[in-house]
């Protein structure tokens, strides 16, 4: 069956030209020069919608709202003659509505690029369907509970480098689930499951233990490196955590400054008073504290001021967009200034190219982490990488 491609654009000439271009590569094109007529349709999950944001009878933002209300599962490609800022905001809005946005393009469209894009969309969808066979479905709580008991969790480590010296400044420990039948499962598929079912405290303890153990192994090999671990909201509501950790470090004669806890802004939303207490004491015991995915949550600047963070991690969405998007670049620049004013080290994550690395160096960022430097890897591979 051919994929239906809805072209919603008030410019008749452009609309029919695009339609001819996609039909030439086997799509089933449908032109709508009036948004009102288009919204009477009900696009399904296999369809693609090419939506012009500026139309006289109803603008694209309204269409996005209606698609969201109808829980539309089609793939959306946004098109605009406006500047990139508008397009970017529209894309964010659509994503916030949980719509499936594949790309946003500025006019004039290049026919060849559009053809490639829609072909890629259908290919990716087919791959995903293949991938989502029953065995790739989400794991169950029971399975996860057993995995934690049976110690099926492993850590991969992603290097962080100092932008001034180019030297290794630390690693972030990222958890993976080594499932006996399904292979490696990424945290995106099980962390919220653990959080929602009271398993995150056990999961985090195991992660911390693994990280410390690894740290000691490396130290014995003369490779002393700081390690960061991610913690969740439930982890910082336990008032005894700082003492437990501190005792553990003292007993094993370990240096607390070697361990940094990363918390996201949304983690701090919950029980603020308790988390403030716990985080402050962790800091007093000498552990590092990092605010992760900065810029995406809802924390206020005063929270940043109240909690004694040692590090600020700018969310990767800003880094990934910064080369093309002026606003994203301004946000990165501002975060760096803010972090430095508050005496924090600033880390950029999601560094995927040399250009990004160069720009961050120019902007005075301290530390970089991302695929351009290295992907997260198992501990054995890490020592070879170093
Ligand atoms: P995070 O803490 O923000 O970690 C960074 C994520 O970005 C990692 O995904 C990493 O593989 C990915 N990444 C690194 N460099 C690049 C890059 O250049 N480009 C792109 N596109 N991505 C990059 P991962 O390992 O899938 O982890 C996802 C999230 O799961 C983490 O986000 C963290 O919030 C959570 N997580 C991981 N391990 C743990 C854990 O032990 N406990 C808890 N509570 N959460 C964890
Ligand atoms: Mg993190
Ligand atoms: Mg992050």
CSV table of C-alpha atoms and ligand atoms in Angstrom, one decimal:
chain,number,residue,atom,x,y,z
A,1,UNK,CA,0.0,0.0,0.0
A,2,UNK,CA,1.2,3.5,-0.8
A,3,UNK,CA,1.9,6.0,2.0
A,4,UNK,CA,-0.6,8.8,1.9
A,5,UNK,CA,1.1,12.2,1.9
A,6,UNK,CA,-1.1,15.2,2.7
A,7,UNK,CA,0.2,18.5,1.3
A,8,UNK,CA,-1.4,21.4,3.1
A,9,UNK,CA,-0.3,24.7,1.5
A,10,UNK,CA,-2.3,27.7,0.3
A,11,UNK,CA,0.1,28.3,-2.5
A,12,UNK,CA,-1.6,26.2,-5.3
A,13,UNK,CA,1.4,26.2,-7.6
A,14,UNK,CA,3.8,24.9,-4.8
A,15,UNK,CA,1.3,22.4,-3.6
A,16,UNK,CA,0.8,20.7,-6.9
A,17,UNK,CA,4.5,20.7,-7.7
A,18,UNK,CA,5.3,19.0,-4.4
A,19,UNK,CA,2.5,16.6,-5.0
A,20,UNK,CA,3.9,15.6,-8.4
A,21,UNK,CA,7.3,15.2,-6.9
A,22,UNK,CA,6.2,12.8,-4.2
A,23,UNK,CA,3.9,10.9,-6.6
A,24,UNK,CA,6.9,10.4,-8.9
A,25,UNK,CA,8.5,8.3,-6.1
A,26,UNK,CA,5.5,6.2,-5.3
A,27,UNK,CA,3.6,8.2,-2.7
A,28,UNK,CA,-0.1,8.8,-2.8
A,29,UNK,CA,-0.3,12.6,-2.8
A,30,UNK,CA,-3.3,14.7,-1.6
A,31,UNK,CA,-3.3,18.5,-2.0
A,32,UNK,CA,-5.3,20.8,0.4
A,33,UNK,CA,-5.0,24.5,-0.3
A,34,UNK,CA,-7.4,25.3,2.5
A,35,UNK,CA,-6.5,24.1,6.0
A,36,UNK,CA,-10.2,23.8,6.9
A,37,UNK,CA,-10.7,21.2,4.3
A,38,UNK,CA,-7.7,19.3,5.5
A,39,UNK,CA,-8.8,19.1,9.1
A,40,UNK,CA,-11.9,17.2,8.0
A,41,UNK,CA,-9.6,14.3,7.1
A,42,UNK,CA,-8.3,11.9,9.7
A,43,UNK,CA,-4.7,11.1,8.9
A,44,UNK,CA,-3.6,7.7,10.3
A,45,UNK,CA,-0.3,6.6,11.8
A,46,UNK,CA,1.1,5.6,8.3
A,47,UNK,CA,0.4,9.0,6.7
A,48,UNK,CA,2.7,11.9,6.3
A,49,UNK,CA,1.6,15.6,6.6
A,50,UNK,CA,3.5,18.4,5.0
A,51,UNK,CA,2.1,21.4,6.7
A,52,UNK,CA,2.7,25.0,5.7
A,53,UNK,CA,2.6,27.2,8.8
A,54,UNK,CA,1.2,30.3,7.1
A,55,UNK,CA,-2.2,30.0,5.5
A,56,UNK,CA,-4.9,32.6,5.2
A,57,UNK,CA,-7.9,30.7,6.5
A,58,UNK,CA,-6.3,29.0,9.5
A,59,UNK,CA,-2.6,29.1,10.4
A,60,UNK,CA,-0.4,26.0,11.0
A,61,UNK,CA,-0.4,26.5,14.7
A,62,UNK,CA,-4.1,26.1,14.9
A,63,UNK,CA,-3.9,23.0,12.7
A,64,UNK,CA,-1.2,21.6,15.1
A,65,UNK,CA,-3.6,22.2,18.0
A,66,UNK,CA,-6.4,20.4,16.2
A,67,UNK,CA,-4.2,17.5,15.2
A,68,UNK,CA,-3.1,17.2,18.8
A,69,UNK,CA,-6.7,17.2,20.1
A,70,UNK,CA,-7.5,14.4,17.6
A,71,UNK,CA,-4.5,12.5,18.9
A,72,UNK,CA,-3.1,12.4,15.4
A,73,UNK,CA,-0.3,9.8,15.0
A,74,UNK,CA,0.8,10.7,11.5
A,75,UNK,CA,4.3,12.0,10.8
A,76,UNK,CA,4.4,15.8,10.5
A,77,UNK,CA,6.8,17.9,8.4
A,78,UNK,CA,6.6,21.6,9.1
A,79,UNK,CA,7.2,24.1,6.3
A,80,UNK,CA,7.6,27.8,6.6
A,81,UNK,CA,8.8,30.9,4.8
A,82,UNK,CA,9.2,32.5,8.2
A,83,UNK,CA,12.5,32.7,9.9
A,84,UNK,CA,13.9,29.6,11.7
A,85,UNK,CA,12.9,30.9,15.1
A,86,UNK,CA,9.2,30.6,14.3
A,87,UNK,CA,9.7,27.2,12.8
A,88,UNK,CA,11.7,26.0,15.8
A,89,UNK,CA,9.0,27.2,18.2
A,90,UNK,CA,6.3,25.6,16.1
A,91,UNK,CA,8.3,22.3,16.2
A,92,UNK,CA,8.6,22.6,20.0
A,93,UNK,CA,4.9,23.2,20.4
A,94,UNK,CA,4.0,20.2,18.2
A,95,UNK,CA,6.4,18.0,20.2
A,96,UNK,CA,5.0,19.3,23.5
A,97,UNK,CA,1.6,18.2,22.2
A,98,UNK,CA,3.1,14.7,21.6
A,99,UNK,CA,2.8,15.0,17.9
A,100,UNK,CA,5.3,13.1,15.8
A,101,UNK,CA,7.5,15.7,14.0
A,102,UNK,CA,10.1,14.4,11.6
A,103,UNK,CA,11.5,17.7,10.3
A,104,UNK,CA,10.9,21.4,9.8
A,105,UNK,CA,11.9,23.0,6.5
A,106,UNK,CA,12.2,26.5,5.3
A,107,UNK,CA,10.9,27.6,1.9
A,108,UNK,CA,11.8,27.5,-0.9
A,109,UNK,CA,11.8,23.7,-0.7
A,110,UNK,CA,14.3,21.7,-2.6
A,111,UNK,CA,12.4,18.9,-4.4
A,112,UNK,CA,15.3,16.4,-4.2
A,113,UNK,CA,15.8,16.9,-0.4
A,114,UNK,CA,12.1,16.6,0.2
A,115,UNK,CA,11.9,13.3,-1.7
A,116,UNK,CA,14.8,11.9,0.3
A,117,UNK,CA,13.2,13.1,3.5
A,118,UNK,CA,9.9,11.4,2.9
A,119,UNK,CA,11.6,8.2,1.8
A,120,UNK,CA,13.7,8.2,5.0
A,121,UNK,CA,10.6,8.7,7.1
A,122,UNK,CA,8.9,5.6,5.6
A,123,UNK,CA,12.1,3.6,5.8
A,124,UNK,CA,12.7,4.5,9.5
A,125,UNK,CA,9.1,3.6,10.2
A,126,UNK,CA,9.5,0.1,8.6
A,127,UNK,CA,12.7,-0.5,10.6
A,128,UNK,CA,10.9,0.6,13.8
A,129,UNK,CA,8.0,-1.8,13.1
A,130,UNK,CA,10.5,-4.6,12.6
A,131,UNK,CA,12.2,-3.6,15.8
A,132,UNK,CA,9.0,-3.5,17.8
A,133,UNK,CA,8.4,-7.2,17.6
A,134,UNK,CA,6.8,-8.6,20.7
A,135,UNK,CA,10.2,-9.3,22.3
A,136,UNK,CA,11.2,-5.6,22.0
A,137,UNK,CA,8.2,-4.6,24.0
A,138,UNK,CA,8.7,-2.8,27.3
A,139,UNK,CA,9.9,-5.0,30.1
A,140,UNK,CA,7.6,-5.8,33.0
A,141,UNK,CA,8.1,-4.6,36.6
A,142,UNK,CA,8.7,-8.2,37.8
A,143,UNK,CA,11.4,-8.7,35.2
A,144,UNK,CA,13.1,-5.5,36.3
A,145,UNK,CA,12.9,-6.5,39.9
A,146,UNK,CA,14.6,-9.8,39.1
A,147,UNK,CA,17.2,-8.0,37.0
A,148,UNK,CA,18.2,-5.8,39.9
A,149,UNK,CA,18.3,-8.9,42.3
A,150,UNK,CA,20.3,-10.9,39.7
A,151,UNK,CA,22.6,-8.0,39.1
A,152,UNK,CA,21.9,-7.8,35.4
A,153,UNK,CA,22.6,-4.1,35.4
A,154,UNK,CA,25.9,-2.9,33.9
A,155,UNK,CA,27.4,0.5,33.5
A,156,UNK,CA,28.8,2.1,30.4
A,157,UNK,CA,31.1,5.1,30.7
A,158,UNK,CA,31.2,8.2,28.6
A,159,UNK,CA,34.3,10.4,28.8
A,160,UNK,CA,34.2,14.1,29.5
A,161,UNK,CA,37.1,16.3,28.4
A,162,UNK,CA,38.5,19.6,29.6
A,163,UNK,CA,38.1,22.0,26.8
A,164,UNK,CA,41.2,24.1,27.7
A,165,UNK,CA,43.7,21.3,28.2
A,166,UNK,CA,42.0,18.5,26.1
A,167,UNK,CA,42.6,16.2,29.0
A,168,UNK,CA,40.1,13.7,30.4
A,169,UNK,CA,38.2,15.3,33.3
A,170,UNK,CA,35.8,12.5,34.3
A,171,UNK,CA,33.3,10.0,33.1
A,172,UNK,CA,29.5,9.7,33.3
A,173,UNK,CA,28.3,6.3,34.3
A,174,UNK,CA,25.2,5.3,32.3
A,175,UNK,CA,23.2,2.3,33.3
A,176,UNK,CA,22.2,-0.5,30.9
A,177,UNK,CA,20.3,-3.7,31.5
A,178,UNK,CA,22.1,-6.7,30.1
A,179,UNK,CA,19.1,-8.9,29.5
A,180,UNK,CA,19.8,-12.6,29.0
A,181,UNK,CA,17.5,-12.9,26.0
A,182,UNK,CA,16.8,-9.5,24.7
A,183,UNK,CA,20.4,-8.1,24.8
A,184,UNK,CA,21.3,-4.6,26.0
A,185,UNK,CA,18.4,-2.5,27.1
A,186,UNK,CA,18.8,1.3,27.4
A,187,UNK,CA,17.8,3.4,30.4
A,188,UNK,CA,15.1,5.2,28.4
A,189,UNK,CA,13.1,1.9,28.5
A,190,UNK,CA,13.3,1.1,32.2
A,191,UNK,CA,14.3,4.1,34.5
A,192,UNK,CA,10.7,5.5,34.7
A,193,UNK,CA,9.4,2.0,35.3
A,194,UNK,CA,11.8,1.7,38.2
A,195,UNK,CA,10.8,5.1,39.5
A,196,UNK,CA,7.1,4.4,39.3
A,197,UNK,CA,7.4,1.1,41.1
A,198,UNK,CA,9.6,1.8,44.0
A,199,UNK,CA,12.7,0.1,42.5
A,200,UNK,CA,14.8,3.2,41.9
A,201,UNK,CA,16.4,3.2,45.3
A,202,UNK,CA,17.8,-0.3,44.9
A,203,UNK,CA,18.7,0.4,41.3
A,204,UNK,CA,20.7,3.5,42.3
A,205,UNK,CA,22.5,1.8,45.1
A,206,UNK,CA,23.6,-0.8,42.7
A,207,UNK,CA,24.8,1.8,40.2
A,208,UNK,CA,26.7,3.6,42.9
A,209,UNK,CA,28.4,0.4,44.1
A,210,UNK,CA,29.3,-0.6,40.5
A,211,UNK,CA,30.7,2.9,39.8
A,212,UNK,CA,32.8,2.9,43.0
A,213,UNK,CA,34.1,-0.6,42.3
A,214,UNK,CA,35.1,0.4,38.8
A,215,UNK,CA,36.7,3.6,40.1
A,216,UNK,CA,38.9,1.6,42.4
A,217,UNK,CA,39.8,-0.9,39.7
A,218,UNK,CA,40.9,2.0,37.5
A,219,UNK,CA,42.8,3.6,40.4
A,220,UNK,CA,44.8,0.4,40.9
A,221,UNK,CA,45.8,0.6,37.3
A,222,UNK,CA,46.9,4.2,37.8
A,223,UNK,CA,43.9,5.6,36.0
A,224,UNK,CA,42.3,7.9,38.5
A,225,UNK,CA,39.2,9.5,37.1
A,226,UNK,CA,36.1,11.2,38.6
A,227,UNK,CA,32.8,9.5,38.1
A,228,UNK,CA,29.3,11.0,37.8
A,229,UNK,CA,26.1,9.0,38.4
A,230,UNK,CA,22.5,10.0,37.8
A,231,UNK,CA,20.1,9.9,40.7
A,232,UNK,CA,16.3,10.3,40.8
A,233,UNK,CA,13.8,12.1,43.0
A,234,UNK,CA,13.3,9.2,45.4
A,235,UNK,CA,17.0,8.9,46.0
A,236,UNK,CA,17.2,12.4,47.6
A,237,UNK,CA,14.2,12.1,49.9
A,238,UNK,CA,16.0,9.6,52.1
A,239,UNK,CA,17.5,11.7,54.9
A,240,UNK,CA,20.1,9.1,55.8
A,241,UNK,CA,21.6,8.9,52.4
A,242,UNK,CA,24.5,11.3,52.9
A,243,UNK,CA,25.6,9.6,56.1
A,244,UNK,CA,25.4,6.1,54.5
A,245,UNK,CA,27.4,7.2,51.6
A,246,UNK,CA,29.9,9.1,53.7
A,247,UNK,CA,30.4,6.1,56.0
A,248,UNK,CA,30.9,3.8,53.0
A,249,UNK,CA,33.5,6.1,51.6
A,250,UNK,CA,35.3,6.4,54.9
A,251,UNK,CA,35.3,2.7,55.5
A,252,UNK,CA,36.8,2.0,52.1
A,253,UNK,CA,39.2,4.9,52.3
A,254,UNK,CA,37.8,6.6,49.2
A,255,UNK,CA,37.7,10.3,48.3
A,256,UNK,CA,34.2,11.7,48.1
A,257,UNK,CA,35.3,14.4,45.6
A,258,UNK,CA,35.7,11.6,43.1
A,259,UNK,CA,31.9,11.1,42.9
A,260,UNK,CA,29.4,13.5,41.5
A,261,UNK,CA,25.7,13.1,41.6
A,262,UNK,CA,23.7,14.4,38.7
A,263,UNK,CA,20.1,15.5,39.3
A,264,UNK,CA,17.7,16.9,36.7
A,265,UNK,CA,15.7,20.0,37.3
A,266,UNK,CA,12.5,18.0,37.3
A,267,UNK,CA,13.9,15.8,40.2
A,268,UNK,CA,13.9,18.9,42.3
A,269,UNK,CA,10.3,19.7,41.7
A,270,UNK,CA,9.0,17.2,44.3
A,271,UNK,CA,9.8,17.5,48.0
A,272,UNK,CA,12.0,20.5,47.8
A,273,UNK,CA,12.7,21.0,51.5
A,274,UNK,CA,13.9,17.4,52.0
A,275,UNK,CA,15.9,17.3,48.8
A,276,UNK,CA,17.5,20.6,49.7
A,277,UNK,CA,18.5,19.1,53.0
A,278,UNK,CA,19.9,15.9,51.5
A,279,UNK,CA,21.7,17.7,48.6
A,280,UNK,CA,23.3,20.2,51.0
A,281,UNK,CA,24.6,17.5,53.3
A,282,UNK,CA,26.0,15.5,50.3
A,283,UNK,CA,27.8,18.6,49.3
A,284,UNK,CA,29.1,19.2,52.8
A,285,UNK,CA,30.5,15.6,52.9
A,286,UNK,CA,32.5,16.5,49.8
A,287,UNK,CA,30.5,14.9,47.0
A,288,UNK,CA,30.1,16.8,43.7
A,289,UNK,CA,26.6,17.9,42.7
A,290,UNK,CA,25.6,18.5,39.1
A,291,UNK,CA,22.4,19.9,37.7
A,292,UNK,CA,21.6,17.8,34.6
A,293,UNK,CA,19.7,18.7,31.4
A,294,UNK,CA,19.7,22.3,32.5
A,295,UNK,CA,17.3,24.5,30.6
A,296,UNK,CA,14.6,22.0,30.0
A,297,UNK,CA,12.9,21.8,33.4
A,298,UNK,CA,11.0,24.4,35.4
A,299,UNK,CA,13.5,25.2,38.1
A,300,UNK,CA,13.8,28.8,39.0
A,301,UNK,CA,17.0,30.7,39.3
A,302,UNK,CA,16.5,31.0,43.0
A,303,UNK,CA,16.6,27.2,43.3
A,304,UNK,CA,19.9,27.2,41.5
A,305,UNK,CA,21.0,29.7,44.0
A,306,UNK,CA,19.8,27.8,47.0
A,307,UNK,CA,21.3,24.4,46.1
A,308,UNK,CA,25.1,24.2,46.3
A,309,UNK,CA,25.7,22.8,42.8
A,310,UNK,CA,29.3,22.4,41.7
A,311,UNK,CA,28.5,21.8,38.0
A,312,UNK,CA,25.9,22.8,35.4
A,313,UNK,CA,25.2,20.5,32.5
A,314,UNK,CA,23.6,22.4,29.6
A,315,UNK,CA,20.9,20.2,28.0
A,316,UNK,CA,22.0,18.5,24.7
A,317,UNK,CA,19.0,19.9,22.8
A,318,UNK,CA,20.6,23.4,22.9
A,319,UNK,CA,24.0,22.1,22.0
A,320,UNK,CA,22.7,20.1,19.1
A,321,UNK,CA,20.8,23.1,17.7
A,322,UNK,CA,23.4,25.7,18.4
A,323,UNK,CA,25.2,25.8,15.1
A,324,UNK,CA,22.1,26.5,13.0
A,325,UNK,CA,19.9,28.2,15.6
A,326,UNK,CA,20.8,31.7,16.9
A,327,UNK,CA,18.5,31.5,19.9
A,328,UNK,CA,19.9,28.1,21.0
A,329,UNK,CA,23.4,29.6,20.8
A,330,UNK,CA,22.4,32.6,22.9
A,331,UNK,CA,21.0,30.1,25.5
A,332,UNK,CA,24.3,28.2,25.6
A,333,UNK,CA,26.2,31.4,26.0
A,334,UNK,CA,24.0,32.6,28.8
A,335,UNK,CA,24.1,29.2,30.6
A,336,UNK,CA,27.9,29.4,30.5
A,337,UNK,CA,27.9,32.9,32.0
A,338,UNK,CA,25.4,32.0,34.6
A,339,UNK,CA,27.3,28.9,35.6
A,340,UNK,CA,30.6,30.8,35.9
A,341,UNK,CA,28.9,33.6,37.9
A,342,UNK,CA,27.7,31.0,40.4
A,343,UNK,CA,31.1,29.3,40.6
A,344,UNK,CA,30.1,26.2,38.8
A,345,UNK,CA,31.9,24.2,36.1
A,346,UNK,CA,29.9,24.2,32.9
A,347,UNK,CA,29.5,20.9,30.9
A,348,UNK,CA,28.1,20.7,27.4
A,349,UNK,CA,26.5,17.4,26.5
A,350,UNK,CA,25.6,16.2,23.1
A,351,UNK,CA,28.7,17.4,21.4
A,352,UNK,CA,28.5,15.7,18.0
A,353,UNK,CA,31.0,17.5,15.8
A,354,UNK,CA,34.3,19.4,15.8
A,355,UNK,CA,32.4,22.6,14.9
A,356,UNK,CA,30.4,22.3,18.1
A,357,UNK,CA,33.6,21.6,20.1
A,358,UNK,CA,35.2,24.7,18.6
A,359,UNK,CA,32.3,26.9,19.3
A,360,UNK,CA,32.1,25.7,22.9
A,361,UNK,CA,35.8,26.4,23.4
A,362,UNK,CA,35.2,29.9,22.0
A,363,UNK,CA,32.3,30.5,24.3
A,364,UNK,CA,34.4,29.6,27.3
A,365,UNK,CA,32.7,26.3,28.3
A,366,UNK,CA,34.7,24.1,30.6
A,367,UNK,CA,33.9,20.5,29.8
A,368,UNK,CA,32.5,18.6,26.8
A,369,UNK,CA,30.8,15.3,26.5
A,370,UNK,CA,29.3,13.7,23.4
A,371,UNK,CA,29.6,11.3,20.5
A,372,UNK,CA,32.3,13.4,18.8
A,373,UNK,CA,34.6,12.6,21.7
A,374,UNK,CA,33.3,9.1,22.4
A,375,UNK,CA,30.1,7.2,22.8
A,376,UNK,CA,29.4,5.5,26.2
A,377,UNK,CA,31.4,2.3,26.4
A,378,UNK,CA,32.0,-0.7,28.6
A,379,UNK,CA,34.7,-0.3,31.3
A,380,UNK,CA,37.2,-2.6,29.5
A,381,UNK,CA,37.0,-0.5,26.4
A,382,UNK,CA,37.4,2.7,28.3
A,383,UNK,CA,40.9,1.9,29.6
A,384,UNK,CA,42.0,1.2,26.0
A,385,UNK,CA,40.3,4.4,24.8
A,386,UNK,CA,42.3,6.4,27.4
B,1,LIG,P1,21.6,12.0,30.7
B,1,LIG,O1,22.1,11.8,32.1
B,1,LIG,O2,21.3,13.3,30.2
B,1,LIG,O3,22.7,11.2,29.9
B,1,LIG,C1,23.1,11.6,28.6
B,1,LIG,C2,22.5,10.8,27.5
B,1,LIG,O4,22.8,11.3,26.3
B,1,LIG,C3,23.0,9.3,27.5
B,1,LIG,O5,21.9,8.5,27.0
B,1,LIG,C4,24.1,9.4,26.4
B,1,LIG,O6,24.3,8.2,25.8
B,1,LIG,C5,23.5,10.4,25.4
B,1,LIG,N1,24.5,11.1,24.6
B,1,LIG,C6,25.8,11.3,25.0
B,1,LIG,N2,26.4,12.0,24.0
B,1,LIG,C7,25.5,12.2,23.0
B,1,LIG,C8,25.6,12.9,21.8
B,1,LIG,O7,26.7,13.4,21.4
B,1,LIG,N3,24.5,13.0,21.0
B,1,LIG,C9,23.3,12.4,21.5
B,1,LIG,N4,22.3,12.5,20.7
B,1,LIG,N5,23.2,11.8,22.6
B,1,LIG,C10,24.3,11.7,23.4
B,1,LIG,P2,21.5,7.2,27.7
B,1,LIG,O8,22.7,6.4,28.2
B,1,LIG,O9,20.5,6.5,26.9
B,1,LIG,O10,20.8,7.7,29.1
B,1,LIG,C11,19.6,8.4,29.0
B,1,LIG,C12,19.2,9.0,30.3
B,1,LIG,O11,18.9,7.9,31.3
B,1,LIG,C13,20.3,9.8,31.0
B,1,LIG,O12,20.3,11.1,30.5
B,1,LIG,C14,19.8,9.7,32.5
B,1,LIG,O13,18.9,10.7,32.7
B,1,LIG,C15,19.1,8.4,32.6
B,1,LIG,N6,20.0,7.4,33.3
B,1,LIG,C16,21.1,6.8,32.8
B,1,LIG,N7,21.7,6.0,33.7
B,1,LIG,C17,21.0,6.2,34.9
B,1,LIG,C18,21.1,5.8,36.3
B,1,LIG,O14,22.0,5.0,36.6
B,1,LIG,N8,20.1,6.2,37.1
B,1,LIG,C19,19.1,7.1,36.8
B,1,LIG,N9,18.2,7.5,37.7
B,1,LIG,N10,19.0,7.5,35.5
B,1,LIG,C20,19.9,7.1,34.6
B,2,LIG,MG1,23.3,12.7,33.3
B,3,LIG,MG1,21.7,15.2,30.4
